[in-house]
Coordinates of C-alpha atoms in Angstrom, one line a residue:
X1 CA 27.2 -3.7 13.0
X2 CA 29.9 -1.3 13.7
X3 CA 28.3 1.6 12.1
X4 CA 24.9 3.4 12.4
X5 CA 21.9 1.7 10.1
X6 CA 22.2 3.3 7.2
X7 CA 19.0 4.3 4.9
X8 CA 19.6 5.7 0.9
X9 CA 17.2 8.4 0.1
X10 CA 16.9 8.4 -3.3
X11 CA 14.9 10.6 -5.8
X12 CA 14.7 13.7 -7.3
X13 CA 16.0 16.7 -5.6
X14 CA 15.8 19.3 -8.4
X15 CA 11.7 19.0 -8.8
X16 CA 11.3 17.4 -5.1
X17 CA 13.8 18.6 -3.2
X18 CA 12.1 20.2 0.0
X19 CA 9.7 16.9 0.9
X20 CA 13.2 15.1 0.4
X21 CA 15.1 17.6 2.6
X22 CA 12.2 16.9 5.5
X23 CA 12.5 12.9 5.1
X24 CA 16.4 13.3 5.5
X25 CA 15.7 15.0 8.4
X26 CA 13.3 12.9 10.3
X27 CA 15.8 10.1 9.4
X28 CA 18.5 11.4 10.9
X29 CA 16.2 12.2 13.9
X30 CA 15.0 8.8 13.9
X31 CA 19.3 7.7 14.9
X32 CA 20.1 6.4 11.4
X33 CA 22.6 7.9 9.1
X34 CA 21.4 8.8 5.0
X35 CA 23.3 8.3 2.2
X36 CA 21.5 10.7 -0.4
X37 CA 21.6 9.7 -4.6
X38 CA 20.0 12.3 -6.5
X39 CA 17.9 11.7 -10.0
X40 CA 16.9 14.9 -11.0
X41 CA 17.5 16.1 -14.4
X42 CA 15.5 19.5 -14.9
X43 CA 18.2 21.2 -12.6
X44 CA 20.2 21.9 -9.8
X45 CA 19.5 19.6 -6.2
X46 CA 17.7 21.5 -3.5
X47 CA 20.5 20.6 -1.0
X48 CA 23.9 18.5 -1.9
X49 CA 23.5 14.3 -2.5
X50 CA 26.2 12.0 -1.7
X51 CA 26.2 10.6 -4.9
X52 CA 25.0 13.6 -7.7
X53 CA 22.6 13.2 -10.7
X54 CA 25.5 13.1 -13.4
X55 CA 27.1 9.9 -11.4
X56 CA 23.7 8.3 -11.6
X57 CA 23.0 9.3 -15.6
X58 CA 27.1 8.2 -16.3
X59 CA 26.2 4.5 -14.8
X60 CA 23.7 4.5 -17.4
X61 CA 25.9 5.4 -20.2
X62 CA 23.9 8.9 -21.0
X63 CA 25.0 12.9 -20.3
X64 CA 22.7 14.3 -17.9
X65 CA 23.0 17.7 -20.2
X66 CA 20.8 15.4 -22.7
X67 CA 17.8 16.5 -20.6
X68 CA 18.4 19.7 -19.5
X69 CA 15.7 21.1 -22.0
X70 CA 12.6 19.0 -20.2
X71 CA 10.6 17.9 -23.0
X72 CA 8.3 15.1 -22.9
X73 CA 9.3 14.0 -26.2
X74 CA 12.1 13.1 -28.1
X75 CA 15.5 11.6 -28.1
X76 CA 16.0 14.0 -24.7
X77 CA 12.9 13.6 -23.4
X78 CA 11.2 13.2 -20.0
X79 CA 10.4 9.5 -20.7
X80 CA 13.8 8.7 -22.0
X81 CA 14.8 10.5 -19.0
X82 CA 13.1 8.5 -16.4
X83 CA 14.3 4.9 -18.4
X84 CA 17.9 5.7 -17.5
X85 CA 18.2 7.7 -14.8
X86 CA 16.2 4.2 -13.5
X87 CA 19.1 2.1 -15.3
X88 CA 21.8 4.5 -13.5
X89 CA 20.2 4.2 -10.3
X90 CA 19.6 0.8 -10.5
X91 CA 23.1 0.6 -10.9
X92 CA 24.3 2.3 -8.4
X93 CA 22.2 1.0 -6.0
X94 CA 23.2 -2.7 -6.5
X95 CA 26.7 -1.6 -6.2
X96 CA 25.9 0.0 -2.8
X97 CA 23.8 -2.9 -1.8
X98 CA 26.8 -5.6 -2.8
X99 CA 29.6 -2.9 -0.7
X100 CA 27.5 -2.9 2.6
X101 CA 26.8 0.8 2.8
X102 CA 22.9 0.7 3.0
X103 CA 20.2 -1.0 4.8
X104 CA 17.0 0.3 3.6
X105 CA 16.0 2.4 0.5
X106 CA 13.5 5.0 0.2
X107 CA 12.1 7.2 -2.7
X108 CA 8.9 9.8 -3.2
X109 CA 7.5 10.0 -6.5
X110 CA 4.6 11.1 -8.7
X111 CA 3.9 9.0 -11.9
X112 CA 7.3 9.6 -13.7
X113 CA 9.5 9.2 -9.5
X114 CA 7.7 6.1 -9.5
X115 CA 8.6 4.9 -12.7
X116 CA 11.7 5.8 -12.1
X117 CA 11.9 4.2 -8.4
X118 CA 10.1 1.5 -9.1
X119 CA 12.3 0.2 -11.9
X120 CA 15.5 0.1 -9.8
X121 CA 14.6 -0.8 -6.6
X122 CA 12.3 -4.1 -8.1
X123 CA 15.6 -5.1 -9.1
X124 CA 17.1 -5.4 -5.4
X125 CA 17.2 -8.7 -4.1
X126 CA 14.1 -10.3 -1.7
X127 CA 14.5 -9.2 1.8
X128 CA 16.4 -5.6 1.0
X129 CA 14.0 -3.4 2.6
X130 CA 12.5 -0.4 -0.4
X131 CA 10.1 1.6 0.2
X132 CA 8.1 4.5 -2.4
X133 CA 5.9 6.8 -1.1
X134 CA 3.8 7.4 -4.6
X135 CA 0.8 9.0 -5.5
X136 CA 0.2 5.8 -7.6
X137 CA -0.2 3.2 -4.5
X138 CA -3.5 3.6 -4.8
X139 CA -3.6 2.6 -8.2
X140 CA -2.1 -0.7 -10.0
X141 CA 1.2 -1.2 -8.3
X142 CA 2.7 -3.9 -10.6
X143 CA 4.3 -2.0 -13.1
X144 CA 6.5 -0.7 -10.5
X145 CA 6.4 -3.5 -7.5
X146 CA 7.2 -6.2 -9.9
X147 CA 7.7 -9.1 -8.6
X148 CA 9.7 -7.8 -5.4
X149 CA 9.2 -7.3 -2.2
X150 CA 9.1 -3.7 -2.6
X151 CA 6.5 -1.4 -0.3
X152 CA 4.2 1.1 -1.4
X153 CA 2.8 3.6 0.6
X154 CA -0.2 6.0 -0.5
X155 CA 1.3 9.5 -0.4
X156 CA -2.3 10.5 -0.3
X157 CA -1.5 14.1 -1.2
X158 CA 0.4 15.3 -4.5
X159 CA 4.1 15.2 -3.1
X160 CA 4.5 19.0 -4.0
X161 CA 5.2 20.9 -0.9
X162 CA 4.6 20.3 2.8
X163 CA 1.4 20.3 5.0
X164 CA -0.2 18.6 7.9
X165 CA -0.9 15.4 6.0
X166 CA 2.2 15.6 3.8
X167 CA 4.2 15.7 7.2
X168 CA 2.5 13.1 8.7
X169 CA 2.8 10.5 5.6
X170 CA 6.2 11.6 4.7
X171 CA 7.0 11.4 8.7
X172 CA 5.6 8.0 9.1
X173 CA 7.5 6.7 6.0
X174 CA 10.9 8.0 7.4
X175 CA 10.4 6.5 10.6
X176 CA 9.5 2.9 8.7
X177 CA 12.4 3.1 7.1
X178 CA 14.8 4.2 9.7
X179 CA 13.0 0.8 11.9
X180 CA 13.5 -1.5 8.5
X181 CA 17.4 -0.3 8.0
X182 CA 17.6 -1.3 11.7
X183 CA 16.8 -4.8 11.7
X184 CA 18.3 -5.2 8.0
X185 CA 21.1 -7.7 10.3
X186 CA 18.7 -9.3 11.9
X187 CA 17.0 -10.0 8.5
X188 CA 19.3 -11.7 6.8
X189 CA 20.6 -13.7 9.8
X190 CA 17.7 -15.2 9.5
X191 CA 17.4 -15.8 6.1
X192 CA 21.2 -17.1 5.9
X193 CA 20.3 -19.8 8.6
X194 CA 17.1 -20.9 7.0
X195 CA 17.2 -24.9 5.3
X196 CA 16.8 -25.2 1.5
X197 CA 13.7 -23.3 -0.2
X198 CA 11.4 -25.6 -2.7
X199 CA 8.4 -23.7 -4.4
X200 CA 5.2 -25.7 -4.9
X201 CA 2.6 -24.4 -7.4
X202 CA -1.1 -24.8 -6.0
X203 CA -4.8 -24.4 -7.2
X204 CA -7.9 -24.5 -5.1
X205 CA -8.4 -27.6 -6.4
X206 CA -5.0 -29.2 -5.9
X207 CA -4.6 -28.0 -2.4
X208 CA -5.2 -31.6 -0.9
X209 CA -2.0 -32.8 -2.6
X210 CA 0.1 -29.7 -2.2
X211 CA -0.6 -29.4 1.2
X212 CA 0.3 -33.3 1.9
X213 CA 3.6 -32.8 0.1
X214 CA 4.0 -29.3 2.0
X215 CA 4.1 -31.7 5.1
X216 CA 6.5 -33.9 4.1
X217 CA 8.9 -31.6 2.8
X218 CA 9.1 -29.3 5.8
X219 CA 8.8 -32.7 8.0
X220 CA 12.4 -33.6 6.6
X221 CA 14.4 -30.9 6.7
X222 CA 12.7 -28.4 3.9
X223 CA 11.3 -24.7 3.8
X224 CA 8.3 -24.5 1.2
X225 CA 7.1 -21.7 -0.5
X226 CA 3.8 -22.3 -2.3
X227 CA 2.5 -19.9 -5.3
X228 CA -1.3 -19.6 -5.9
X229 CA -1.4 -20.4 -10.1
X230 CA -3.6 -17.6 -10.5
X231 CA -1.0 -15.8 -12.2
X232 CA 1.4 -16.1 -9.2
X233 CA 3.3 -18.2 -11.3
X234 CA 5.6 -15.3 -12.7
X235 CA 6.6 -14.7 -9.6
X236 CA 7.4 -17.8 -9.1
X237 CA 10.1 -18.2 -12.0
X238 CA 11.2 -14.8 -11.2
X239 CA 12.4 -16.3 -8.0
X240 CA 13.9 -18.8 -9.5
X241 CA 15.9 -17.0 -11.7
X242 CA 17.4 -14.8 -9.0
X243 CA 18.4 -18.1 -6.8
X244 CA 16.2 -18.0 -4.2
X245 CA 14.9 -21.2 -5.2
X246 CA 16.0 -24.4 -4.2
X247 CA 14.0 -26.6 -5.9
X248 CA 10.5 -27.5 -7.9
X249 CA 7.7 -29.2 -7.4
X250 CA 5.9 -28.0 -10.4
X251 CA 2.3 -29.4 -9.3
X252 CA -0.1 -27.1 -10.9
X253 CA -0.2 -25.7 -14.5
X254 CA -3.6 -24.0 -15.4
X255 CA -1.4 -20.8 -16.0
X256 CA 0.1 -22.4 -19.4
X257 CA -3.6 -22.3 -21.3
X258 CA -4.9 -19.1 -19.6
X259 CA -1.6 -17.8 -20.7
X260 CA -2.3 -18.9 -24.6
X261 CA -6.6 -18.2 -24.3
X262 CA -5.9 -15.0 -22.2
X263 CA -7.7 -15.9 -18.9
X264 CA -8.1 -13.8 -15.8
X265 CA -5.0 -16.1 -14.1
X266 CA -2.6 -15.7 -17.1
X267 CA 1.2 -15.2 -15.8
X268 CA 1.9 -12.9 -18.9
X269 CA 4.8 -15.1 -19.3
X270 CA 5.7 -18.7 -20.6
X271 CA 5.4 -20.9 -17.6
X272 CA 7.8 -23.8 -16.6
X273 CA 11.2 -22.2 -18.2
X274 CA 13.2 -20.7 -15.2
X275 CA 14.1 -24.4 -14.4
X276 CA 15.1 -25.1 -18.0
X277 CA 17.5 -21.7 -17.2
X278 CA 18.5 -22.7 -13.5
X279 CA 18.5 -26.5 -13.4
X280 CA 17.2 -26.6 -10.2
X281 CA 16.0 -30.4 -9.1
X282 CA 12.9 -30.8 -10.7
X283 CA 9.4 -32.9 -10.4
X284 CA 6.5 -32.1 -13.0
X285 CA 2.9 -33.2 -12.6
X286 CA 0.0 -31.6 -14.5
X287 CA -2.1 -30.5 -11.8
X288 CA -5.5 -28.8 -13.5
X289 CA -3.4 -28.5 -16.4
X290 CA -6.6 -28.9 -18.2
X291 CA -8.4 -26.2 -17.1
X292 CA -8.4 -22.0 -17.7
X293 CA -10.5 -19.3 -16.1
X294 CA -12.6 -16.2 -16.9
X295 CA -14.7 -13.9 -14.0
X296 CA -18.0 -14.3 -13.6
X297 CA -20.5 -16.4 -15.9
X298 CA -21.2 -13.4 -17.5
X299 CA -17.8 -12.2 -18.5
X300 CA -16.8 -15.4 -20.5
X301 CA -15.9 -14.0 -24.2
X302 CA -18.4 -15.8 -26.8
X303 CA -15.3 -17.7 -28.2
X304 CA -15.1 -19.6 -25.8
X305 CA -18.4 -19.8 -23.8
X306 CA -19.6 -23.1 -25.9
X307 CA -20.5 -26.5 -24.7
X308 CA -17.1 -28.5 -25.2
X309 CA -15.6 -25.8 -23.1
X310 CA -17.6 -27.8 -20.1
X311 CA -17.4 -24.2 -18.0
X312 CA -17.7 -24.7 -14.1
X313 CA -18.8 -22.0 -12.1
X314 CA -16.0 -22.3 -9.3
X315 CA -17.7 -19.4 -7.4
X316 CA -19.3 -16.4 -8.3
X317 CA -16.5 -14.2 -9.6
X318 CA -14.4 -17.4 -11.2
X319 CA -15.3 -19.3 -14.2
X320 CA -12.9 -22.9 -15.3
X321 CA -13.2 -24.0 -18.9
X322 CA -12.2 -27.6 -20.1
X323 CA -9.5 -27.6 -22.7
X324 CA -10.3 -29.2 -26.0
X325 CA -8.5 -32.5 -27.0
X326 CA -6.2 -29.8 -29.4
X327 CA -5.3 -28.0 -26.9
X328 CA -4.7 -30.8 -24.3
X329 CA -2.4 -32.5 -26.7
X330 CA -0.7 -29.1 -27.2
X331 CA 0.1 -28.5 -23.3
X332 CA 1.0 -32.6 -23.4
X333 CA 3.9 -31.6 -25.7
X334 CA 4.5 -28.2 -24.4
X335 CA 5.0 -30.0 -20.6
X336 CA 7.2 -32.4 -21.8
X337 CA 9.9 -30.5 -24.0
X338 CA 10.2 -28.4 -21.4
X339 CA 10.9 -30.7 -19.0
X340 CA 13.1 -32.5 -21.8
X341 CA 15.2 -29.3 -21.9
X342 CA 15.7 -28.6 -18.1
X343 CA 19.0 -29.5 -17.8
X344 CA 18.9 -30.7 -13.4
X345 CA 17.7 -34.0 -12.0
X346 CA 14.1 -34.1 -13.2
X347 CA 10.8 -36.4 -13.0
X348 CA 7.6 -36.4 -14.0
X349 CA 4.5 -38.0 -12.2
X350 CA 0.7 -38.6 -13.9
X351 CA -2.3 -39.4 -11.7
X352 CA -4.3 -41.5 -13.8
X353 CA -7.4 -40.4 -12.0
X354 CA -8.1 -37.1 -11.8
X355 CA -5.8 -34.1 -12.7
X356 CA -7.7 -32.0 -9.8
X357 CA -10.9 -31.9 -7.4
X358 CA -13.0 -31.2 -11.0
X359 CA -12.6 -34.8 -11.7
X360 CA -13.7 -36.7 -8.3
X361 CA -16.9 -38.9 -8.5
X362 CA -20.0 -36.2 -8.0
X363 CA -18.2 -33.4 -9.7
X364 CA -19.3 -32.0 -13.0
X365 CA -15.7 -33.0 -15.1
X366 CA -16.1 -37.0 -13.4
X367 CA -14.9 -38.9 -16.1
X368 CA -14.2 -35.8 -18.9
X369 CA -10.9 -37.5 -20.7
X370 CA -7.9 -35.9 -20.4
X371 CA -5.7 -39.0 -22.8
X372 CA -4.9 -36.3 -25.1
X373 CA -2.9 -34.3 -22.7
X374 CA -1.4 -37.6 -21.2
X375 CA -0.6 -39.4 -24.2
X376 CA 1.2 -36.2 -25.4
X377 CA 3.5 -36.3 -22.8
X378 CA 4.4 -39.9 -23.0
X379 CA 5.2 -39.6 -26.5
X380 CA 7.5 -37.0 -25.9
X381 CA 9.2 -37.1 -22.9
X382 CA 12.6 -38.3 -23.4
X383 CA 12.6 -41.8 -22.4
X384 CA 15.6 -41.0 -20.1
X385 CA 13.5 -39.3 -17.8
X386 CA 12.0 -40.7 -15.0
X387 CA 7.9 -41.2 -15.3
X388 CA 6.0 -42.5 -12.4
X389 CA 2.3 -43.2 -13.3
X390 CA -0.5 -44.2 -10.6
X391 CA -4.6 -45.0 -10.8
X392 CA -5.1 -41.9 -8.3
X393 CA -6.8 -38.8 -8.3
X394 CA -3.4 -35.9 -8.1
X395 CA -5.0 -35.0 -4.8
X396 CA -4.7 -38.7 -3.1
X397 CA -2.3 -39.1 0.0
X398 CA -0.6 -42.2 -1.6
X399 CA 0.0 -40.0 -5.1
X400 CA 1.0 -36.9 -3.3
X401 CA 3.8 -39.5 -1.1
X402 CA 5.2 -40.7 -4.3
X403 CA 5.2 -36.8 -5.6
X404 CA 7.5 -36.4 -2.0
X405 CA 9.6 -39.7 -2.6
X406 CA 10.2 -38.7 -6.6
X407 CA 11.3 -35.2 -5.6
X408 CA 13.5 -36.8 -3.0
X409 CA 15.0 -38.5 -5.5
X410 CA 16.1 -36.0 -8.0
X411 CA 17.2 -33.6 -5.0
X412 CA 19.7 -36.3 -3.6
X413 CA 20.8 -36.9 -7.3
X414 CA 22.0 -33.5 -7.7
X415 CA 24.5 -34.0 -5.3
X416 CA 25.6 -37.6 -6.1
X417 CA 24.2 -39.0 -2.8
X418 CA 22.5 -42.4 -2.7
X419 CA 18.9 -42.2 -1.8
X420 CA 17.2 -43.8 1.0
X421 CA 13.7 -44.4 0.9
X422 CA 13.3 -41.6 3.6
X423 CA 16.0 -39.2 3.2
X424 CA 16.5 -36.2 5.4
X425 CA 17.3 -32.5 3.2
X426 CA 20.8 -30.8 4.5

């Protein structure tokens, strides 16, 4: 790098402007340059930005005059406010990011900063480092953390003034900053060098199989990055929809029915459709596909705590709940048109004998019949579409080989190469 690591403070320096003024400054102590975008709206910046509040409200297609007045209400209000000054800086930083200028961002906010923060550095691509110092990090950090890779730290105090703990917090996230911005180059060397990504999606009680194919993969020439489907899931397609994914192994689906019966491991999104948007190479197999999940025993709703529903207590603070045959023929066709519609090299496999650990000889779901669910994707996968089926439980060594061998297949195929039996990823 031929310049000095260069860290974007961005925020509000109207309402905020001496805690930003004292993070600029540690910055520049710490031997890293700042570039400085201003979001304020309520009136003039406590010192000069690089890049001034109108700029940012202009790349959202708004006058900053609009909310001069401060309302909270209304067409020029305070929450309108926040949603595009976000847009604008969202903007603007993506721009920055794509030119080179910056290495790291960091904001301060209360409930609306964060908002405001939150909802355009989420956007930034995996590995960008962001940081937000927020009053709210000790709360429920997904609205503003999406699915990034975004940091929160607890601002502990109110950010409204300086003291000896605002110093230190505010001191200690300048300094993590400055040491992120840094090794930005490092970073993504790193990450340019790395061999192709494939996400695997993974249950407690797939983990045998998973794990097996995990081995494999990363045996010939493969990364893997494997998402917990307890709701994880979302995450999951977001990645896949930015292009960070290489390739799917879609082995685990309870997500799709706590989704639709609102379980604790719902996504709250439709599972299995960033591959029909990416057509990235594709393997299906409906791994606990059956099941859904509540907390405790006690927490089940009365809906759905009755004796078709089979519950297992998994542990303590998780419940599973057996589909009903409706339900299982439902997913059967859900699986299948949405593999029919993914428009890469794509397979499913069936294990005949089990669909997880719930259906092994001892356990309470031995034997519980899942045809329903099976029969519904036979009948409507597009017969075009290659289906492997074996007499073995999803977590068996010789199922989870063929699992390896079908994916194999379809990533070889989407490059025109014949396949060998054991083909090396490049």
């Amino acid at each position: 790098m031929s310049r000095k690591p260069v860290v974007c403070l961005a925020g509000t320096l109207d309402t905020k402007g001496t805690e930003y003024s004292f993070v600029r400054d540690e910055l520049l102590a710490s031997d890293v340059d700042v570039l400085v975008v201003d979001c304020g709206v309520l009136g003039d910046p406590y010192f000069s930005p690089d890049i001034p509040a109108s700029e940012v409200a202009s790349r959202a297609g708004v006058d900053l005059d609009t909310f001069a007045a401060g309302v909270e209400g209304g067409a020029g209000g305070r929450s309108v406010a926040v949603g595009k000054m976000s847009e604008g800086l969202r903007a603007v930083l993506t721009d920055l990011c794509a030119e080179g200028r910056i290495d790291a961002v960091l904001g301060l906010g209360g409930t609306g900063g964060t908002d405001l923060l939150g909802g355009a550095l989420q956007h930034l691509g995996i590995g960008v480092p962001k940081l937000i110092v927020s009053t709210m990090a000790s709360n429920n950090t997904r609205p503003y953390v999406g699915h990034s890779d975004m940091m929160m730290m607890n601002a502990v105090t109110d950010i409204a003034g300086l003291n000896r703990i605002s110093k230190l917090v505010l001191s200690n996230a300048a300094h993590a900053a400055a040491g992120m911005a840094r090794g930005y180059e490092a970073t993504k060397a790193q990450a340019d060098a790395s061999k192709p990504l494939i996400a695997i999606s993974m249950f407690g009680v797939t983990t045998p199989g998973v794990m097996r194919i995990r081995e494999q993969l990363e045996e010939n020439g493969f990364e893997v990055v494997t998402f917990h489907a307890v709701g994880e899931g979302a995450g999951m397609e977001h990645l896949i929809d930015t292009g960070a994914i290489d390739g799917l192994i879609d082995y685990t689906l309870p997500e799709i029915i706590n989704h639709w019966n609102k379980g604790i491991f719902d996504p709250g999104c439709e599972r299995m459709e960033a591959a029909v948007r990416t057509g990235i190479p594709l393997v299906v197999v409906p791994g606990a596909a059956e099941c859904f999940n509540f907390g405790a025993r006690n927490t089940i709703p009365a809906e759905f705590d009755t004796e078709e529903r089979n519950i297992i207590i998994h542990n303590p603070n998780i419940t599973s709940l057996l589909a009903t045959p409706d339900e299982m023929r439902r997913l059967g066709e859900y699986i299948a048109d949405h593999v029919n519609q993914a428009p890469g090299p794509k397979a499913v496999a069936l294990p005949l004998n089990g669909l997880d650990n719930y259906f092994k000889e001892g356990s309470q779901w031995h034997g519980v019949d899942v045809s329903p669910l099976l029969d519904a994707i036979r009948a409507t996968l597009d017969p075009s579409v290659e289906l492997i089926e074996m007499e073995n439980n999803v977590n068996d060594t010789a199922f989870a080989d063929a699992v390896f061998q079908l994916f194999t297949k379809q990533w070889e195929s989407r490059r025109g190469i014949p396949v060998a039996t054991a083909t090396t990823a490049g």
